Amino acid sequence: MKRTSVKSCSGSLLDRAALGIGAVTVVSGASQAAAPGLVLKLVGAENSPATRQLFGTVGMFMTVTGGLLTHSMLCRQSMRLALFWSVLQKAGAVGAVAIGVRRGVFARRALAVAAFDLLSAAVLAAGLGAKMLPKHERTQR
């Protein structure tokens, strides 16, 4: 069986540090997004519906940003990676705002922000799709 390993782009100390920072950011952000009340309690902060909503949203952004950094350090396809993770961030923002409206933390007019993020996600996803096409197909469009 062929053994493969994952390497950062150059393997320098800075690259390895960035990879580690990205991974820790993903884990801490995902924990914060999944259980904002627990994390707020652990850090001794106010634990209200509004703080849980906003803390969870910040956790989603941390997860996506950490994912972008981690993924970029593991691969050389930075533009596609940035587009991919930006689509995830925009989709996550849509979900976070919708949850906030459903929980009564935000007024329904906040859905206008979600609509912009949804449109942004669609545009970025289209750009990502175009970047994934073979070069000869991109020039024919």
PDB file of C-alpha atoms in Angstrom:
ATOM      1  CA  MET A   1       0.000   0.000   0.000  1.00  0.00           C
ATOM      2  CA  LYS A   2       1.377   3.372  -1.007  1.00  0.00           C
ATOM      3  CA  ARG A   3       1.867   5.755   1.908  1.00  0.00           C
ATOM      4  CA  THR A   4       1.141   9.421   1.323  1.00  0.00           C
ATOM      5  CA  SER A   5       1.681  12.300   3.677  1.00  0.00           C
ATOM      6  CA  VAL A   6       0.300  15.792   3.861  1.00  0.00           C
ATOM      7  CA  LYS A   7       2.915  18.528   3.708  1.00  0.00           C
ATOM      8  CA  SER A   8       2.631  22.285   3.956  1.00  0.00           C
ATOM      9  CA  CYS A   9       3.784  24.245   0.937  1.00  0.00           C
ATOM     10  CA  SER A  10       7.408  24.805   1.972  1.00  0.00           C
ATOM     11  CA  GLY A  11       7.629  23.112   5.355  1.00  0.00           C
ATOM     12  CA  SER A  12       9.262  26.133   7.022  1.00  0.00           C
ATOM     13  CA  LEU A  13       8.734  26.834  10.710  1.00  0.00           C
ATOM     14  CA  LEU A  14       6.422  29.711   9.775  1.00  0.00           C
ATOM     15  CA  ASP A  15       4.385  27.448   7.495  1.00  0.00           C
ATOM     16  CA  ARG A  16       4.045  24.810  10.210  1.00  0.00           C
ATOM     17  CA  ALA A  17       3.058  27.486  12.740  1.00  0.00           C
ATOM     18  CA  ALA A  18       0.418  28.853  10.347  1.00  0.00           C
ATOM     19  CA  LEU A  19      -0.902  25.344   9.776  1.00  0.00           C
ATOM     20  CA  GLY A  20      -1.179  24.791  13.537  1.00  0.00           C
ATOM     21  CA  ILE A  21      -2.824  28.159  14.111  1.00  0.00           C
ATOM     22  CA  GLY A  22      -5.344  27.402  11.393  1.00  0.00           C
ATOM     23  CA  ALA A  23      -6.168  23.993  12.849  1.00  0.00           C
ATOM     24  CA  VAL A  24      -6.581  25.355  16.396  1.00  0.00           C
ATOM     25  CA  THR A  25      -8.780  28.150  15.035  1.00  0.00           C
ATOM     26  CA  VAL A  26     -11.014  25.574  13.307  1.00  0.00           C
ATOM     27  CA  VAL A  27     -11.390  23.499  16.471  1.00  0.00           C
ATOM     28  CA  SER A  28     -11.991  26.440  18.807  1.00  0.00           C
ATOM     29  CA  GLY A  29     -14.355  28.139  16.359  1.00  0.00           C
ATOM     30  CA  ALA A  30     -16.348  24.957  15.765  1.00  0.00           C
ATOM     31  CA  SER A  31     -16.638  24.425  19.535  1.00  0.00           C
ATOM     32  CA  GLN A  32     -17.798  27.995  19.987  1.00  0.00           C
ATOM     33  CA  ALA A  33     -20.323  27.689  17.147  1.00  0.00           C
ATOM     34  CA  ALA A  34     -21.684  24.325  18.302  1.00  0.00           C
ATOM     35  CA  ALA A  35     -21.952  25.111  22.026  1.00  0.00           C
ATOM     36  CA  PRO A  36     -21.770  28.879  22.548  1.00  0.00           C
ATOM     37  CA  GLY A  37     -23.538  28.734  25.916  1.00  0.00           C
ATOM     38  CA  LEU A  38     -21.056  26.213  27.311  1.00  0.00           C
ATOM     39  CA  VAL A  39     -18.046  28.176  26.075  1.00  0.00           C
ATOM     40  CA  LEU A  40     -19.487  31.446  27.446  1.00  0.00           C
ATOM     41  CA  LYS A  41     -19.971  29.738  30.804  1.00  0.00           C
ATOM     42  CA  LEU A  42     -16.407  28.384  30.738  1.00  0.00           C
ATOM     43  CA  VAL A  43     -14.969  31.854  30.116  1.00  0.00           C
ATOM     44  CA  GLY A  44     -17.243  33.483  32.697  1.00  0.00           C
ATOM     45  CA  ALA A  45     -19.101  35.721  30.260  1.00  0.00           C
ATOM     46  CA  GLU A  46     -22.742  36.806  30.073  1.00  0.00           C
ATOM     47  CA  ASN A  47     -24.873  33.940  28.804  1.00  0.00           C
ATOM     48  CA  SER A  48     -28.003  35.381  27.222  1.00  0.00           C
ATOM     49  CA  PRO A  49     -29.811  34.537  23.980  1.00  0.00           C
ATOM     50  CA  ALA A  50     -28.126  37.518  22.280  1.00  0.00           C
ATOM     51  CA  THR A  51     -24.610  36.657  23.467  1.00  0.00           C
ATOM     52  CA  ARG A  52     -25.058  32.981  22.547  1.00  0.00           C
ATOM     53  CA  GLN A  53     -26.271  33.950  19.072  1.00  0.00           C
ATOM     54  CA  LEU A  54     -23.424  36.354  18.432  1.00  0.00           C
ATOM     55  CA  PHE A  55     -20.797  34.086  20.005  1.00  0.00           C
ATOM     56  CA  GLY A  56     -21.996  31.199  17.838  1.00  0.00           C
ATOM     57  CA  THR A  57     -21.823  33.405  14.750  1.00  0.00           C
ATOM     58  CA  VAL A  58     -18.282  34.494  15.591  1.00  0.00           C
ATOM     59  CA  GLY A  59     -17.411  30.812  16.060  1.00  0.00           C
ATOM     60  CA  MET A  60     -18.678  30.060  12.552  1.00  0.00           C
ATOM     61  CA  PHE A  61     -16.457  32.819  11.151  1.00  0.00           C
ATOM     62  CA  MET A  62     -13.478  31.471  13.119  1.00  0.00           C
ATOM     63  CA  THR A  63     -14.109  27.984  11.739  1.00  0.00           C
ATOM     64  CA  VAL A  64     -14.268  29.187   8.143  1.00  0.00           C
ATOM     65  CA  THR A  65     -11.242  31.477   8.448  1.00  0.00           C
ATOM     66  CA  GLY A  66      -9.211  28.791  10.200  1.00  0.00           C
ATOM     67  CA  GLY A  67     -10.287  26.329   7.529  1.00  0.00           C
ATOM     68  CA  LEU A  68      -9.106  28.662   4.790  1.00  0.00           C
ATOM     69  CA  LEU A  69      -5.731  29.106   6.465  1.00  0.00           C
ATOM     70  CA  THR A  70      -5.303  25.378   7.139  1.00  0.00           C
ATOM     71  CA  HIS A  71      -6.420  24.344   3.669  1.00  0.00           C
ATOM     72  CA  SER A  72      -4.228  26.978   1.988  1.00  0.00           C
ATOM     73  CA  MET A  73      -1.182  25.780   3.903  1.00  0.00           C
ATOM     74  CA  LEU A  74      -1.816  22.208   2.750  1.00  0.00           C
ATOM     75  CA  CYS A  75      -2.405  23.037  -0.934  1.00  0.00           C
ATOM     76  CA  ARG A  76      -1.170  25.383  -3.625  1.00  0.00           C
ATOM     77  CA  GLN A  77      -4.590  26.176  -5.081  1.00  0.00           C
ATOM     78  CA  SER A  78      -5.091  29.353  -3.052  1.00  0.00           C
ATOM     79  CA  MET A  79      -7.570  31.139  -5.317  1.00  0.00           C
ATOM     80  CA  ARG A  80      -9.964  28.197  -5.508  1.00  0.00           C
ATOM     81  CA  LEU A  81      -9.515  27.587  -1.800  1.00  0.00           C
ATOM     82  CA  ALA A  82     -10.330  31.186  -0.945  1.00  0.00           C
ATOM     83  CA  LEU A  83     -13.440  31.035  -3.140  1.00  0.00           C
ATOM     84  CA  PHE A  84     -14.508  27.706  -1.596  1.00  0.00           C
ATOM     85  CA  TRP A  85     -14.132  28.876   2.006  1.00  0.00           C
ATOM     86  CA  SER A  86     -15.735  32.240   1.210  1.00  0.00           C
ATOM     87  CA  VAL A  87     -18.793  30.421  -0.131  1.00  0.00           C
ATOM     88  CA  LEU A  88     -18.946  28.462   3.136  1.00  0.00           C
ATOM     89  CA  GLN A  89     -18.618  31.675   5.165  1.00  0.00           C
ATOM     90  CA  LYS A  90     -21.418  33.387   3.257  1.00  0.00           C
ATOM     91  CA  ALA A  91     -23.660  30.328   3.577  1.00  0.00           C
ATOM     92  CA  GLY A  92     -22.858  30.168   7.290  1.00  0.00           C
ATOM     93  CA  ALA A  93     -23.724  33.839   7.682  1.00  0.00           C
ATOM     94  CA  VAL A  94     -27.092  33.222   5.995  1.00  0.00           C
ATOM     95  CA  GLY A  95     -27.781  30.411   8.445  1.00  0.00           C
ATOM     96  CA  ALA A  96     -26.624  32.424  11.465  1.00  0.00           C
ATOM     97  CA  VAL A  97     -28.850  35.395  10.614  1.00  0.00           C
ATOM     98  CA  ALA A  98     -31.822  33.144   9.876  1.00  0.00           C
ATOM     99  CA  ILE A  99     -31.362  31.370  13.222  1.00  0.00           C
ATOM    100  CA  GLY A 100     -31.088  34.743  14.952  1.00  0.00           C
ATOM    101  CA  VAL A 101     -34.358  35.885  13.362  1.00  0.00           C
ATOM    102  CA  ARG A 102     -36.070  32.605  14.260  1.00  0.00           C
ATOM    103  CA  ARG A 103     -34.925  32.914  17.886  1.00  0.00           C
ATOM    104  CA  GLY A 104     -36.122  36.507  18.062  1.00  0.00           C
ATOM    105  CA  VAL A 105     -32.612  37.900  18.571  1.00  0.00           C
ATOM    106  CA  PHE A 106     -32.786  39.840  15.290  1.00  0.00           C
ATOM    107  CA  ALA A 107     -35.740  41.568  13.640  1.00  0.00           C
ATOM    108  CA  ARG A 108     -37.053  40.139  10.371  1.00  0.00           C
ATOM    109  CA  ARG A 109     -35.441  43.031   8.491  1.00  0.00           C
ATOM    110  CA  ALA A 110     -32.075  41.355   9.246  1.00  0.00           C
ATOM    111  CA  LEU A 111     -33.045  38.855   6.551  1.00  0.00           C
ATOM    112  CA  ALA A 112     -32.037  41.557   4.034  1.00  0.00           C
ATOM    113  CA  VAL A 113     -28.449  41.003   5.212  1.00  0.00           C
ATOM    114  CA  ALA A 114     -28.931  37.257   4.793  1.00  0.00           C
ATOM    115  CA  ALA A 115     -30.283  37.826   1.278  1.00  0.00           C
ATOM    116  CA  PHE A 116     -27.156  39.763   0.325  1.00  0.00           C
ATOM    117  CA  ASP A 117     -24.963  36.990   1.750  1.00  0.00           C
ATOM    118  CA  LEU A 118     -26.983  34.377  -0.133  1.00  0.00           C
ATOM    119  CA  LEU A 119     -26.515  36.279  -3.395  1.00  0.00           C
ATOM    120  CA  SER A 120     -22.811  36.683  -2.589  1.00  0.00           C
ATOM    121  CA  ALA A 121     -22.491  32.937  -1.954  1.00  0.00           C
ATOM    122  CA  ALA A 122     -24.134  32.201  -5.307  1.00  0.00           C
ATOM    123  CA  VAL A 123     -21.800  34.562  -7.178  1.00  0.00           C
ATOM    124  CA  LEU A 124     -18.724  33.142  -5.434  1.00  0.00           C
ATOM    125  CA  ALA A 125     -19.898  29.574  -6.059  1.00  0.00           C
ATOM    126  CA  ALA A 126     -20.278  30.407  -9.761  1.00  0.00           C
ATOM    127  CA  GLY A 127     -16.720  31.766  -9.738  1.00  0.00           C
ATOM    128  CA  LEU A 128     -15.521  28.620  -8.002  1.00  0.00           C
ATOM    129  CA  GLY A 129     -17.280  26.486 -10.606  1.00  0.00           C
ATOM    130  CA  ALA A 130     -15.637  28.449 -13.402  1.00  0.00           C
ATOM    131  CA  LYS A 131     -12.204  28.029 -11.801  1.00  0.00           C
ATOM    132  CA  MET A 132     -12.752  24.266 -11.647  1.00  0.00           C
ATOM    133  CA  LEU A 133     -13.406  23.955 -15.386  1.00  0.00           C
ATOM    134  CA  PRO A 134     -10.529  22.827 -17.588  1.00  0.00           C
ATOM    135  CA  LYS A 135      -8.725  25.809 -19.125  1.00  0.00           C
ATOM    136  CA  HIS A 136     -10.003  25.139 -22.670  1.00  0.00           C
ATOM    137  CA  GLU A 137     -13.624  25.163 -21.431  1.00  0.00           C
ATOM    138  CA  ARG A 138     -13.131  28.442 -19.529  1.00  0.00           C
ATOM    139  CA  THR A 139     -11.983  30.222 -22.693  1.00  0.00           C
ATOM    140  CA  GLN A 140     -15.031  29.026 -24.671  1.00  0.00           C
ATOM    141  CA  ARG A 141     -17.521  30.668 -22.297  1.00  0.00           C
TER     142      ARG A 141
END
